[in-house]
Amino acid sequence: MITLKDVFKQLIRDVRNEKLRTFLTVFGIVWGTVAISLMLAFGTGLHRQIIKSTAGLGDRIVIVWPGLTSIPFEGLGKGRRIRITEDDIVSVRSDVAGLKAISSEYSTNMKVDYGTKTMSVDVSGVSPEFGSMRNLIPQSGGRFINPIDMDKQRRVAFLGEKLTRDIFGESQAVGKTVLINQSPFLVIGTLVKKDQDSSYSGPDAGKMWIPSTTYRALTGEKYVNNFVFQADAATNTKRIIERTRAAFGKRLRFDAKDKEALSMWDTTEQFVFLDIFMLAFNSFLGIIGVLTLVVGGIGVSNIMNVVVEERTREIGIKMALGAKQRWILTQFLLETLLVTFLGGVIGFGISIAVCAVFPKLGFTEYVGDPVVSPLVSVLTAVALGIVGLIAGYFPARDAARLDPVVAMKL
Amino acid sequence: MNTNGTIIRMSDIRKVYDTGKVKVEALKGIDLEIHKGEMVAIVGPSGSGKSTLMNLVGCLDTPTSGEYELGGQAVSGVSRDTLAEIRNRRVGFVFQNFNLLPHISAQENVEMPLLFGGVRPAERRERAKAMLERVGLGDRVDHKPTELSGGQMQRVAIARALAMNPDIVLAVEPTGNLDSTAGSDIMSIFTDLWKQGSTMVIITHDPALARRASRVVEIRDGRITADHPSEA
Ligand SMILES: Nc1ncnc2c1ncn2[C@@H]1O[C@H](COP(=O)(O)OP(=O)(O)O)[C@@H](O)[C@H]1O
Ligand SMILES: [Mg+2]
């Protein structure tokens, strides 16, 4: 029996003997794998970075401001001011199916004192859900407003990171007490530094949040400034917007089509644009990737062709000595597989290395950090391998089909 | 020395090369029997069909028509894989230009047919080494062909031809690429092999080599024109 060991010994020898050729083939596959892996890695990194800075405002949320009616409704004239209370929010929350979260937001400018410092700060009264919708992530050791704070109308405050620095400098903020409009508030958390490229009332870094129940008790405010909601799935947002507007319309008596009675900012539109942009970007990368594969494949298959031509005489000699077609082909196939495997592993390694080094170069803020997908690398190497295999297989088969005399003369 | 078993039996073998426009009839009806223990020299002018005959005898090529039995086994119409097996088991080739694989050692070259014959590695090594010793290359087993002289390369080829203990050793101009000293070395080896019982068919221009044979077959223009015991 011809053992697997025999096959592999032959293989290693052939690969060793043809260093340049092996190098070229491996290089072709390495190059293709690196090019495609890195391209898609940078694409993914960029995508994530854009999402990260866009999501600074919130994760696919809708922000709603009550306004003036623009359409007469059931005998009521237009230009009527719409005011929304906490009861309206509670009622709509239970009426609208598919509403994942909703939070009212009351806000005004208040005087904040700490020690000898006095400053004027935008303070918002919100519910616990607001934190997750708006990506208000606490630094470790702190927390956002919770349901108990709401129930008990606790005097607790969550601070933006710039505001924290302005008030406390480098010292610990959580656990300290500040005065808001002369009332003492316990600092329960501070915001992590985040990338935020859009806002509707100034960046979060300079703001302060307190429970909306506390806010109302403190100020006597009955009407929300605005509210924020999130659909159960981003793709449902349009539908939930309609339902929400209709629910408020029914309750506060305005036309369900009246876009000015409630003006809404659907931040998912940004994401939709982003999704389209990324689709285009990825298609672009995909086309380049395919071209790279084609060019790489042509290279690899050329080399394989040359290999077979070079070795036709050798094939002839082996056949004269009694090698069967199957042996010859198996050897070519295994050789291609080995070379592909080698190229794929090296290519993947290089891609990983580049991705490991890249974050140290300081471009992260602009283009994000590339993330290599092992799947892409494997698929690329496999694709190139298949091209090589096909390119190597057919000439090898043709050579093995020649009469040994003919093959030996070539 | 003749007639203790027929190794080769050819009847009315024809070979036509069809090169598109021109058809060349290289063999025009060959009848040939070779018996165990013979050493047959096939001689003839260039273009007479010697190589063609050799390729057919060695199952490297198939005849256009005619019957051919090698060691009692019909060769006509068998599959390529069976032909490969027949070559492996029954025929040992010695070519004019050696046809060794250049990148591997003498030992590995001799192991090649054993590998294809399915001989297990340990036995392969042993037999290959024994064959190389038999042709006087016991101290050159790890040399690559490029590190050997022409005569040494041809001896490796002979060792390789003998490795599978074939029915017949088939040599084509085995001294054609060698100087006279190396050539006569090879001839002596052939004579020794013959004396030890190998059946040999040698295609040659070389009168000196032909003289060492037990029988000389002359070909002219694709036909056997003479077949007689050697004068020597
Ligand atoms: N592959 C081939 N294709 C076409 N004609 C061939 C081929 N091989 C040999 N011939 C022709 O067949 C005849 C016999 O050739 P060959 O067997 O090589 O003779 P020799 O070996 O005696 O010189 C010659 O006329 C040669 O031209
Ligand atoms: Mg010839």
XYZ file of C-alpha atoms and ligand atoms in Angstrom, chain A residues 409, chain B residues 17 19 24 26 45-52, ligand 1:
40
model
C 9.651 13.681 -24.175
C 1.405 7.673 -36.028
C 0.102 13.502 -37.134
C 3.391 7.374 -40.607
C 6.255 3.029 -38.090
C 19.111 2.196 -38.907
C 17.673 5.400 -37.569
C 13.972 5.746 -38.274
C 13.466 2.033 -38.737
C 11.023 1.786 -35.818
C 13.212 0.585 -32.930
C 11.963 3.154 -30.404
C 8.405 2.548 -31.455
N 5.435 10.429 -32.132
C 5.602 10.253 -33.447
N 4.779 10.890 -34.328
C 4.941 10.706 -35.653
N 5.869 9.949 -36.214
C 6.727 9.287 -35.398
C 6.636 9.422 -33.980
N 7.610 8.663 -33.427
C 8.260 8.104 -34.461
N 7.729 8.472 -35.622
C 8.155 8.015 -36.952
O 8.117 6.616 -36.953
C 9.224 6.101 -37.618
C 10.008 5.222 -36.654
O 10.575 6.026 -35.635
P 11.396 5.430 -34.413
O 10.601 4.327 -33.832
O 11.780 6.551 -33.550
O 12.681 4.857 -35.133
P 14.118 4.589 -34.518
O 13.980 4.575 -33.048
O 14.493 3.294 -35.089
O 14.966 5.695 -35.023
C 10.027 7.295 -38.086
O 9.684 7.535 -39.446
C 9.577 8.425 -37.223
O 9.644 9.629 -37.928
